[in-house]
XYZ file of C-alpha atoms in Angstrom:
608
model
C -18.884 72.960 40.368
C -15.553 72.552 38.627
C -15.554 70.743 35.325
C -13.972 67.308 35.366
C -11.108 67.516 32.925
C -9.989 64.550 30.835
C -6.781 64.015 28.985
C -8.111 63.644 25.474
C -6.208 66.673 24.253
C -2.937 64.769 24.321
C -4.237 61.542 22.808
C -2.852 60.261 19.562
C -4.700 58.234 16.958
C -2.576 55.554 15.281
C 0.498 57.480 16.308
C -0.512 60.860 14.897
C -1.935 63.868 16.705
C -4.997 65.384 15.052
C -4.731 68.991 16.226
C -7.401 70.238 13.784
C -10.096 68.122 15.393
C -12.073 69.595 18.266
C -11.275 67.576 21.383
C -13.919 67.516 24.113
C -11.910 67.871 27.321
C -14.614 67.605 29.985
C -17.493 65.226 30.626
C -19.598 67.999 32.208
C -22.540 69.524 30.312
C -21.571 73.162 30.682
C -21.272 76.381 28.717
C -18.599 78.492 30.318
C -15.827 80.709 28.963
C -12.787 78.798 30.163
C -10.117 76.527 28.789
C -12.270 73.379 28.908
C -14.379 72.240 25.955
C -17.662 70.426 26.603
C -19.636 68.475 24.007
C -22.344 71.146 24.008
C -19.790 73.924 23.499
C -18.100 72.019 20.658
C -21.405 71.551 18.810
C -22.427 75.172 19.377
C -19.090 76.319 17.961
C -19.673 74.330 14.767
C -23.278 75.544 14.580
C -21.921 79.043 14.060
C -21.749 79.898 10.386
C -18.334 78.937 9.024
C -17.523 82.557 8.282
C -18.587 83.584 11.778
C -16.586 81.101 13.830
C -14.094 83.088 15.933
C -10.460 82.308 15.243
C -9.810 82.411 18.979
C -12.350 79.639 19.494
C -15.581 79.499 21.451
C -15.801 78.711 25.178
C -12.551 76.727 25.029
C -13.430 74.876 21.791
C -12.093 75.167 18.257
C -10.202 78.099 16.849
C -8.216 78.866 13.740
C -7.794 75.802 11.529
C -10.307 73.703 13.456
C -12.108 71.040 11.427
C -15.771 70.043 11.727
C -14.837 66.890 13.621
C -15.538 66.479 17.339
C -13.657 63.727 19.167
C -14.579 62.073 22.456
C -12.391 59.939 24.690
C -12.911 56.190 24.636
C -15.142 54.725 27.352
C -15.862 58.124 28.940
C -19.466 59.007 29.912
C -20.742 62.434 28.824
C -23.987 63.297 30.656
C -26.374 65.887 29.270
C -29.017 67.828 31.149
C -30.987 68.686 28.013
C -30.831 68.055 24.265
C -28.172 69.512 21.987
C -29.292 71.082 18.711
C -27.188 70.325 15.641
C -27.581 72.829 12.795
C -24.392 72.376 10.759
C -22.397 69.640 9.060
C -20.149 67.782 11.501
C -18.788 64.431 12.587
C -18.703 63.200 16.186
C -16.670 60.131 17.000
C -14.670 58.339 19.655
C -10.898 58.735 19.538
C -8.637 55.770 20.328
C -5.529 54.075 19.013
C -6.725 51.228 16.782
C -3.176 49.886 16.456
C -3.280 48.724 20.094
C -4.385 45.079 20.268
C -6.866 45.653 23.103
C -8.528 48.459 21.150
C -8.577 46.898 17.692
C -12.255 45.852 17.591
C -14.554 48.646 16.423
C -17.277 49.360 18.955
C -15.419 48.082 22.018
C -14.181 51.534 23.021
C -17.304 53.630 22.508
C -17.679 56.871 24.385
C -21.117 57.110 26.052
C -23.475 60.069 25.665
C -26.162 59.796 28.323
C -29.269 61.900 28.879
C -29.442 62.694 32.600
C -32.511 64.904 32.166
C -35.834 64.117 30.499
C -35.130 64.936 26.880
C -33.749 63.502 23.648
C -29.975 63.704 23.121
C -29.719 65.343 19.680
C -32.162 67.433 17.665
C -30.685 67.560 14.149
C -32.311 70.206 11.950
C -30.798 73.297 10.336
C -34.236 74.752 9.444
C -33.060 75.201 5.872
C -33.952 73.700 2.490
C -30.391 72.492 1.842
C -29.491 69.357 3.852
C -26.281 69.051 5.852
C -24.359 65.866 6.521
C -23.976 64.709 10.113
C -21.965 61.614 11.024
C -21.576 59.814 14.347
C -19.231 56.878 14.808
C -18.410 54.519 17.670
C -20.683 56.113 20.256
C -23.148 54.579 22.717
C -26.299 56.634 23.292
C -28.157 56.140 26.585
C -31.691 57.535 26.545
C -33.367 59.222 29.472
C -34.854 55.936 30.817
C -38.055 57.807 31.744
C -41.596 57.311 30.437
C -41.236 59.943 27.706
C -37.908 61.498 26.712
C -39.423 63.395 23.766
C -42.535 63.333 21.617
C -40.586 62.639 18.415
C -37.352 60.678 18.766
C -36.447 59.419 22.227
C -32.723 59.740 21.462
C -32.418 61.516 18.094
C -34.722 63.720 16.018
C -33.349 63.945 12.487
C -34.238 66.152 9.530
C -30.819 66.138 7.841
C -28.547 63.528 6.202
C -27.523 61.440 9.201
C -25.076 58.518 9.242
C -24.611 56.376 12.347
C -21.841 53.760 12.354
C -20.930 51.263 15.074
C -23.315 52.779 17.589
C -25.655 51.623 20.334
C -28.991 53.364 20.897
C -30.408 52.251 24.240
C -33.363 53.101 26.501
C -35.038 55.822 24.467
C -38.734 56.646 25.070
C -41.012 58.671 22.797
C -44.488 58.821 21.316
C -43.026 58.274 17.834
C -39.601 56.681 17.312
C -38.234 55.304 20.583
C -34.637 55.794 19.417
C -34.883 57.812 16.164
C -37.546 59.968 14.563
C -36.702 60.617 10.920
C -38.560 63.443 9.182
C -38.222 61.648 5.869
C -41.061 63.386 4.051
C -41.582 66.902 2.710
C -44.620 68.325 0.887
C -42.353 71.019 -0.558
C -40.388 69.575 -3.529
C -37.687 72.190 -2.952
C -37.001 70.810 0.518
C -34.879 67.675 0.816
C -36.268 65.306 3.425
C -34.138 63.880 6.197
C -32.471 60.490 5.741
C -30.801 57.989 8.065
C -28.066 55.458 7.333
C -27.367 52.889 10.040
C -24.322 50.633 9.803
C -23.347 48.120 12.477
C -25.818 49.375 15.075
C -27.557 47.939 18.135
C -30.984 49.353 19.023
C -32.132 47.884 22.332
C -34.824 48.562 24.941
C -36.328 51.546 23.137
C -40.074 52.230 23.448
C -42.676 54.245 21.547
C -46.322 54.042 20.601
C -45.330 53.597 16.931
C -41.795 52.849 15.780
C -40.386 51.409 18.993
C -36.889 51.784 17.521
C -37.263 53.989 14.399
C -40.137 56.055 13.027
C -39.782 57.509 9.540
C -42.379 59.681 7.841
C -41.560 58.015 4.504
C -38.959 55.561 3.151
C -35.742 57.461 3.629
C -33.274 55.085 5.246
C -30.592 52.498 4.669
C -29.920 50.009 7.460
C -27.061 47.502 7.273
C -25.597 44.866 9.627
C -27.668 45.859 12.667
C -29.565 44.284 15.576
C -32.974 45.245 16.961
C -33.408 43.699 20.402
C -36.243 44.091 22.953
C -37.717 47.287 21.514
C -41.421 47.977 22.106
C -44.161 49.494 19.939
C -47.021 49.750 22.403
C -49.631 50.132 19.629
C -48.579 46.811 18.100
C -47.126 48.514 15.011
C -43.624 47.804 13.731
C -40.514 48.711 15.723
C -39.066 50.029 12.441
C -42.137 51.878 11.210
C -42.641 53.894 8.021
C -45.767 56.045 7.733
C -45.974 56.735 3.967
C -44.823 55.090 0.746
C -42.209 56.636 -1.541
C -43.585 59.903 -2.928
C -42.982 59.076 -6.599
C -43.498 55.342 -7.027
C -43.243 55.625 -10.817
C -39.477 56.148 -10.504
C -38.937 52.809 -8.757
C -37.512 49.804 -10.617
C -37.795 46.428 -8.888
C -35.878 45.514 -6.834
C -35.267 49.040 -5.562
C -32.154 49.666 -3.436
C -33.114 53.210 -2.500
C -34.467 52.344 0.961
C -33.268 49.022 2.294
C -32.921 47.059 5.501
C -30.465 44.176 5.069
C -28.251 41.714 6.951
C -29.913 42.467 10.268
C -31.530 40.620 13.179
C -34.854 41.310 14.920
C -35.240 39.358 18.159
C -37.678 39.557 21.076
C -39.203 42.879 20.071
C -42.700 43.724 21.304
C -44.449 44.607 18.069
C -43.948 43.671 14.444
C -40.343 43.890 13.271
C -40.874 46.128 10.239
C -43.601 47.268 7.848
C -43.070 47.155 4.075
C -44.238 50.116 1.991
C -43.712 50.697 -1.714
C -40.084 51.754 -1.998
C -38.772 49.541 0.837
C -36.677 46.407 0.284
C -35.763 43.837 2.948
C -33.048 41.255 2.305
C -31.182 38.650 4.349
C -32.963 39.338 7.622
C -33.412 37.033 10.610
C -36.763 37.823 12.280
C -37.495 35.424 15.150
C -39.518 35.501 18.394
C -40.965 38.977 18.055
C -44.595 39.814 18.816
C -44.987 40.017 15.044
C -42.921 39.471 11.919
C -43.503 41.684 8.852
C -46.471 43.900 7.926
C -47.064 44.341 4.179
C -48.634 47.420 2.603
C -47.232 47.872 -0.909
C -50.171 48.113 -3.342
C -47.875 49.066 -6.259
C -45.783 45.893 -5.847
C -42.611 47.897 -5.186
C -41.943 46.524 -1.697
C -40.284 43.187 -1.025
C -38.622 40.801 1.412
C -36.127 38.259 0.114
C -33.658 35.600 1.302
C -34.866 36.024 4.876
C -36.016 33.939 7.848
C -39.362 35.034 9.304
C -40.488 32.336 11.726
C -41.617 31.852 15.321
C -43.176 35.305 15.687
C -46.422 35.931 17.557
C -47.883 35.913 21.052
C -49.909 33.445 23.129
C -49.326 30.677 20.628
C -50.777 32.683 17.727
C -48.498 32.846 14.689
C -47.982 36.375 13.373
C -45.146 36.106 10.929
C -46.893 37.998 8.130
C -49.786 40.441 8.009
C -51.115 42.328 5.008
C -52.709 45.720 5.583
C -55.774 45.570 3.356
C -54.886 42.107 2.094
C -56.555 42.519 -1.283
C -54.590 45.683 -2.053
C -51.116 44.566 -0.992
C -48.803 43.327 -3.761
C -45.557 42.929 -1.851
C -43.092 40.419 -3.273
C -41.974 37.574 -1.001
C -38.999 35.918 -2.665
C -37.085 32.891 -1.383
C -37.844 33.213 2.323
C -38.273 30.722 5.135
C -41.775 31.429 6.476
C -44.642 29.753 8.288
C -48.322 29.182 7.614
C -51.181 29.957 7.694
C -50.377 33.665 7.869
C -47.514 33.862 5.318
C -48.239 33.270 1.632
C -46.456 30.471 -0.150
C -46.166 32.694 -3.207
C -45.789 31.772 -6.853
C -43.692 28.716 -7.616
C -40.914 30.915 -8.979
C -40.620 32.653 -5.598
C -39.570 29.408 -3.868
C -40.607 30.360 -0.331
C -40.129 27.445 2.072
C -42.923 26.880 4.572
C -42.317 25.221 7.958
C -44.955 23.889 10.301
C -43.928 24.978 13.817
C -40.470 23.408 14.190
C -38.288 23.845 17.250
C -36.628 27.237 16.949
C -33.787 27.673 19.482
C -31.401 25.155 21.090
C -31.448 26.185 24.732
C -32.650 29.452 26.262
C -33.406 32.500 24.143
C -29.983 33.967 24.955
C -26.651 32.521 26.057
C -24.955 29.163 25.497
C -26.088 26.862 22.706
C -27.097 23.278 23.425
C -24.873 20.771 21.659
C -26.131 18.293 19.071
C -26.734 15.565 21.652
C -28.639 17.821 24.041
C -30.792 19.228 21.214
C -30.706 17.630 17.802
C -33.607 19.471 16.147
C -33.608 23.238 16.855
C -32.772 25.417 13.856
C -30.821 28.154 15.694
C -28.472 28.689 18.591
C -29.588 31.308 21.147
C -28.788 34.965 20.617
C -25.237 35.562 21.852
C -22.444 38.101 21.486
C -19.113 36.338 20.784
C -15.980 37.371 22.640
C -14.441 40.543 21.205
C -17.460 41.233 18.995
C -19.705 44.281 18.905
C -22.997 42.644 17.899
C -24.633 39.336 18.661
C -26.613 37.087 16.344
C -28.638 33.864 16.107
C -26.479 31.168 14.511
C -28.156 28.621 12.211
C -27.290 24.993 13.009
C -26.259 22.191 10.673
C -28.145 19.250 12.215
C -27.059 15.621 12.209
C -30.422 14.676 10.712
C -29.521 16.490 7.469
C -28.573 14.072 4.704
C -26.462 16.598 2.786
C -25.504 20.272 2.682
C -28.793 21.174 0.997
C -31.086 19.565 3.588
C -31.286 22.630 5.828
C -34.169 25.060 5.199
C -31.704 27.910 5.809
C -28.227 26.955 4.597
C -27.571 26.961 0.856
C -31.087 28.113 0.073
C -30.208 31.460 -1.504
C -28.890 31.824 -5.037
C -26.596 34.288 -6.720
C -27.843 33.702 -10.291
C -31.207 34.988 -11.471
C -31.891 32.177 -13.982
C -34.442 34.316 -15.801
C -36.603 35.088 -12.743
C -38.017 38.619 -13.027
C -38.496 38.920 -9.264
C -34.992 37.730 -8.427
C -33.199 39.395 -5.492
C -29.558 38.540 -4.905
C -28.210 37.631 -1.495
C -26.219 40.445 0.072
C -22.490 40.265 -0.623
C -21.613 40.020 3.096
C -23.565 38.915 6.155
C -24.323 40.738 9.427
C -20.821 40.034 10.747
C -19.123 41.181 7.535
C -18.408 37.595 6.450
C -18.324 37.596 2.652
C -20.632 35.503 0.513
C -18.295 34.906 -2.426
C -19.637 35.937 -5.820
C -18.387 32.746 -7.503
C -20.335 30.503 -5.113
C -23.827 29.780 -6.457
C -25.396 29.070 -3.078
C -25.784 31.394 -0.113
C -27.733 31.217 3.160
C -31.083 32.712 4.059
C -31.095 35.099 6.990
C -28.595 37.523 8.462
C -25.761 35.053 9.086
C -23.765 33.089 6.519
C -22.260 29.910 7.952
C -18.595 29.723 6.955
C -16.211 27.056 8.182
C -12.518 28.036 8.272
C -9.987 25.848 6.523
C -8.077 25.769 9.808
C -8.286 27.157 13.326
C -5.932 29.824 14.614
C -2.932 28.652 16.600
C -3.691 27.829 20.220
C -1.274 27.931 23.114
C -0.658 28.691 26.751
C 2.270 29.043 29.138
C 1.786 27.143 32.382
C 3.630 26.377 35.585
C 4.371 22.819 36.729
C 1.215 21.262 38.145
C -1.180 23.357 36.043
C -3.402 22.223 33.171
C -4.504 24.008 30.011
C -8.184 24.730 29.418
C -9.310 26.383 26.167
C -12.495 26.471 24.106
C -12.495 26.129 20.324
C -16.230 26.363 19.615
C -16.213 29.997 18.444
C -13.316 29.156 16.107
C -15.403 26.657 14.140
C -17.040 29.351 12.016
C -20.634 28.460 12.893
C -20.614 24.667 13.020
C -20.766 22.149 15.875
C -18.530 19.261 16.828
C -19.586 15.767 15.799
C -20.569 13.561 18.783
C -18.161 10.702 19.352
C -20.952 8.184 18.750
C -21.130 9.358 15.106
C -17.420 9.198 14.335
C -17.197 5.598 13.144
C -19.972 6.221 10.625
C -18.405 9.487 9.450
C -14.664 8.676 9.499
C -14.305 4.970 10.186
C -12.392 3.490 13.150
C -9.940 5.703 15.003
C -6.464 5.083 13.499
C -5.036 5.413 17.011
C -6.875 2.205 17.950
C -8.747 3.910 20.815
C -12.385 4.992 21.085
C -13.161 8.322 19.450
C -13.501 11.477 21.497
C -16.089 14.137 20.609
C -15.215 15.952 17.416
C -13.475 12.760 16.187
C -10.318 14.223 17.722
C -6.967 13.164 16.269
C -3.573 14.265 17.604
C -0.518 14.702 15.390
C 2.762 15.537 17.086
C 4.892 18.225 15.408
C 8.311 19.247 16.806
C 8.195 17.224 20.029
C 7.141 13.837 21.343
C 3.888 13.841 23.304
C 4.239 15.173 26.840
C 0.599 15.203 27.911
C -3.005 14.093 27.418
C -5.534 16.089 25.353
C -9.302 15.777 25.790
C -12.137 17.481 23.876
C -15.827 17.629 24.792
C -18.864 18.371 22.647
C -19.119 21.949 23.949
C -15.678 22.788 22.573
C -13.777 22.504 25.845
C -10.173 21.460 25.176
C -8.192 20.229 28.202
C -4.484 19.432 28.138
C -2.921 17.696 31.156
C 0.920 17.466 31.217
C 2.605 14.170 32.071
C 4.528 15.479 35.072
C 6.599 18.615 35.724
C 8.710 18.669 32.596
C 10.267 21.928 31.326
C 10.010 23.004 27.691
C 7.234 22.738 25.082
C 4.764 20.221 23.722
C 3.997 21.046 20.098
C 1.197 19.202 18.318
C -1.768 19.529 15.960
C -5.389 18.712 16.709
C -7.719 17.590 13.923
C -11.512 17.574 14.334
C -14.721 17.043 12.319
C -17.695 19.411 12.461
C -21.350 19.023 11.540
C -20.591 20.845 8.276
C -17.264 19.327 7.229
C -18.583 15.770 7.699
C -20.021 15.990 4.186
C -16.598 16.560 2.573
C -14.785 13.860 0.617
C -12.351 12.149 0.945
C -12.174 11.367 4.686
C -9.096 13.579 5.163
C -11.078 16.577 3.910
C -13.590 16.170 6.739
C -10.993 17.266 9.321
C -9.976 20.843 10.128
C -6.835 21.426 12.157
C -5.226 23.742 14.681
C -1.632 23.963 15.913
C -1.251 23.796 19.708
C 1.876 24.747 21.663
C 2.064 24.318 25.435
C 5.065 25.714 27.259
C 5.777 24.623 30.832
C 8.348 26.562 32.844
C 9.021 27.227 36.551
C 8.268 30.566 38.211
C 9.970 33.818 37.121
C 10.613 32.772 33.526
C 7.013 32.947 32.347
C 5.859 34.791 29.269
C 2.068 34.551 29.060
C 0.461 34.119 25.676
C -2.913 32.582 26.347
C -3.967 32.368 22.707
C -1.618 33.013 19.833
C -2.576 33.683 16.260
C -0.689 32.653 13.218
C -1.019 36.167 11.897
C 1.290 37.831 14.397
C -0.120 41.331 14.798
C -3.570 40.394 13.477
C -6.259 40.873 16.129
C -9.166 38.533 16.799
C -11.520 40.735 14.771
C -9.245 40.575 11.716
C -8.949 36.802 12.063
C -12.727 36.443 12.190
C -12.992 38.303 8.903
C -10.185 36.208 7.384
C -11.885 32.959 8.401
C -15.098 34.211 6.887
C -13.384 34.753 3.538
C -11.650 31.392 3.634
C -14.692 29.590 4.887
C -16.878 30.468 1.955
C -15.256 27.656 0.034
C -16.094 25.351 2.969
C -18.656 22.578 2.547
C -20.833 24.042 -0.208
C -20.680 22.212 -3.464
């Protein structure tokens, strides 16, 4: 069969051609001496000792001046018949032009590496005492989808220094480590154990007896800003499972940052989320609706979980948020978490854990749209959802109308950034799962993986329409994690409507800018904004909307309760249209950049 060629060789990245990189030019899994370069051939070329790599290249890959970087084409699927062994330092990543608006969000263009046979995808081990660095970025890994892909590591076996960034690891099956098996332990002190760093990763639908997502022989990992969703440990052990404690506990100083799992979400996993050994630190995690929460086994007191939400875990109505292995021996530190009883300890008074008695967890179904504050006024979280133009989803905490002030929530404003003399103090992470910053000069931060941040304003909205059409937009995702105030609450929050009419949801006010009003604007509690023109006029209607959210309602004076957005509607006949469904005030800034900007602005939001 002929190889299917792809045009990656002529691609440019941000306007520059990277000729030194090794471009994979076929999606076929083949080793053949021709002009095409497969992924397997590219890796085998780099596996050759640097001094032994032929200047003419190998099977159509590499050659004189080639770097140790392999590039794949965005959104292409590369199917493998069997695993690929990696024995040398290299980077594998997806190539695309990030300056193009439609490609600006990291993770939205991932190439896919799929195992068509019954095997793991990569076996990373150079069989040497000196570790090599292997990096993989913006790639989606599809496991074999069969009962067992491999004994150790359904997608990746690692015994080197591995970094995975903006990746998905899906449908891996193994005895140990459904997605990743990390050989993070060595009896020989001269041999450096393997380590894994995960940044901005989704691990979903992976299965193993132990370590449904990740199995590590010992603490040798760093996991940031990641999501673990629907993974299964059939033995009931943790989906991120560590077998042994750190080899030399005497070198640890609390709170250790050597092996951490932070700013991440565990949701609907079958098994405990993670087990804590001496040498492992957990911080700012959201662990909800798993078969179990956290298992503790740190007899030296050098394992901890802090500033996290661990609630609603268990099966058949039995709470399993916390479990100590050999309860009398475990000395794990639980610091400033939201937990439940009777299975989670309250802890010493200085630890300030908050204990809830079976509240309502999620407003609506487990995944999808969030119920508004009238439909559900008591649930702590919105369902798990992936926002538009985002790589990862999350569970958003809610600011309820029943809260008397910004400190009433058991989640929001419950972390601190000053130790105040507490020896067991663990700071909140500097940014949340989405990358939204928790500003260092703000004393209060939020428990869990997500920091609620309300923007000072909403990005400019607009749409070009033809005569007879209406404008329909939704502003809910632009509110930075808050909900609109129901119209029934507006008089109490803001007083009578200055327009002399009944309030709409969100306490909507309209302020005309460059033009007189040419239409009617309506807003509902789910964020739906509808603009209906008054007839078939030609030109623009330029105005500002002002609304109040469940978070900004606490601001003073009344004017500070409102956040605003500029709206421009242009109505023209056929053949003179220029579509611009949603504009941004930042010109070339993409939606992802705006989200980060709002996060930075929003930290000065409603916290006092």
